[in-house]
């Protein structure tokens, strides 16, 4: 429980989902399962509800050890740097 609190990307706002809570509701256990990019893409609207929109071709992913990061779908390039996502988008 304490480790999960430390991993939270930021305090949830009333209209913003808490990724760990939403993953638990979906039955996704990041200890035993590593969702594919396609699986993450399918649950973006639930797990990251209320988060700002990303450039086309990017998704958010949750790491059980490091929290929120971003993946460019076309080549699976990953980064923890949100600003990099927007710099490389266009």
Tab-separated table of N, CA and C in Angstrom, residues 4 18-29 47:
chain	number	residue	atom	x	y	z
A	4	UNK	N	2.440	1.740	-3.360
A	4	UNK	CA	1.474	2.207	-4.349
A	4	UNK	C	1.245	3.708	-4.225
A	18	UNK	N	-7.487	7.876	-10.884
A	18	UNK	CA	-6.268	7.414	-10.230
A	18	UNK	C	-5.873	6.125	-10.944
A	19	UNK	N	-4.755	6.119	-11.675
A	19	UNK	CA	-4.400	4.941	-12.474
A	19	UNK	C	-4.377	3.630	-11.694
A	20	UNK	N	-3.828	3.629	-10.502
A	20	UNK	CA	-3.763	2.383	-9.734
A	20	UNK	C	-5.150	1.874	-9.356
A	21	UNK	N	-6.030	2.777	-8.995
A	21	UNK	CA	-7.400	2.393	-8.659
A	21	UNK	C	-8.113	1.825	-9.878
A	22	UNK	N	-7.964	2.498	-11.003
A	22	UNK	CA	-8.631	2.040	-12.227
A	22	UNK	C	-8.076	0.695	-12.701
A	23	UNK	N	-6.773	0.515	-12.601
A	23	UNK	CA	-6.182	-0.776	-12.975
A	23	UNK	C	-6.722	-1.887	-12.079
A	24	UNK	N	-6.843	-1.601	-10.788
A	24	UNK	CA	-7.383	-2.606	-9.859
A	24	UNK	C	-8.829	-2.945	-10.214
A	25	UNK	N	-9.634	-1.938	-10.558
A	25	UNK	CA	-11.026	-2.183	-10.953
A	25	UNK	C	-11.106	-3.091	-12.174
A	26	UNK	N	-10.131	-2.938	-13.077
A	26	UNK	CA	-10.097	-3.748	-14.298
A	26	UNK	C	-9.484	-5.125	-14.070
A	27	UNK	N	-8.943	-5.337	-12.868
A	27	UNK	CA	-8.323	-6.617	-12.561
A	27	UNK	C	-6.932	-6.770	-13.149
A	28	UNK	N	-6.296	-5.653	-13.465
A	28	UNK	CA	-4.941	-5.686	-14.031
A	28	UNK	C	-3.942	-5.677	-12.878
A	29	UNK	N	-3.197	-6.747	-12.744
A	29	UNK	CA	-2.176	-6.879	-11.709
A	29	UNK	C	-0.820	-6.738	-12.375
A	47	UNK	N	-8.205	4.276	-17.518
A	47	UNK	CA	-7.100	4.387	-16.554
A	47	UNK	C	-6.593	5.822	-16.437
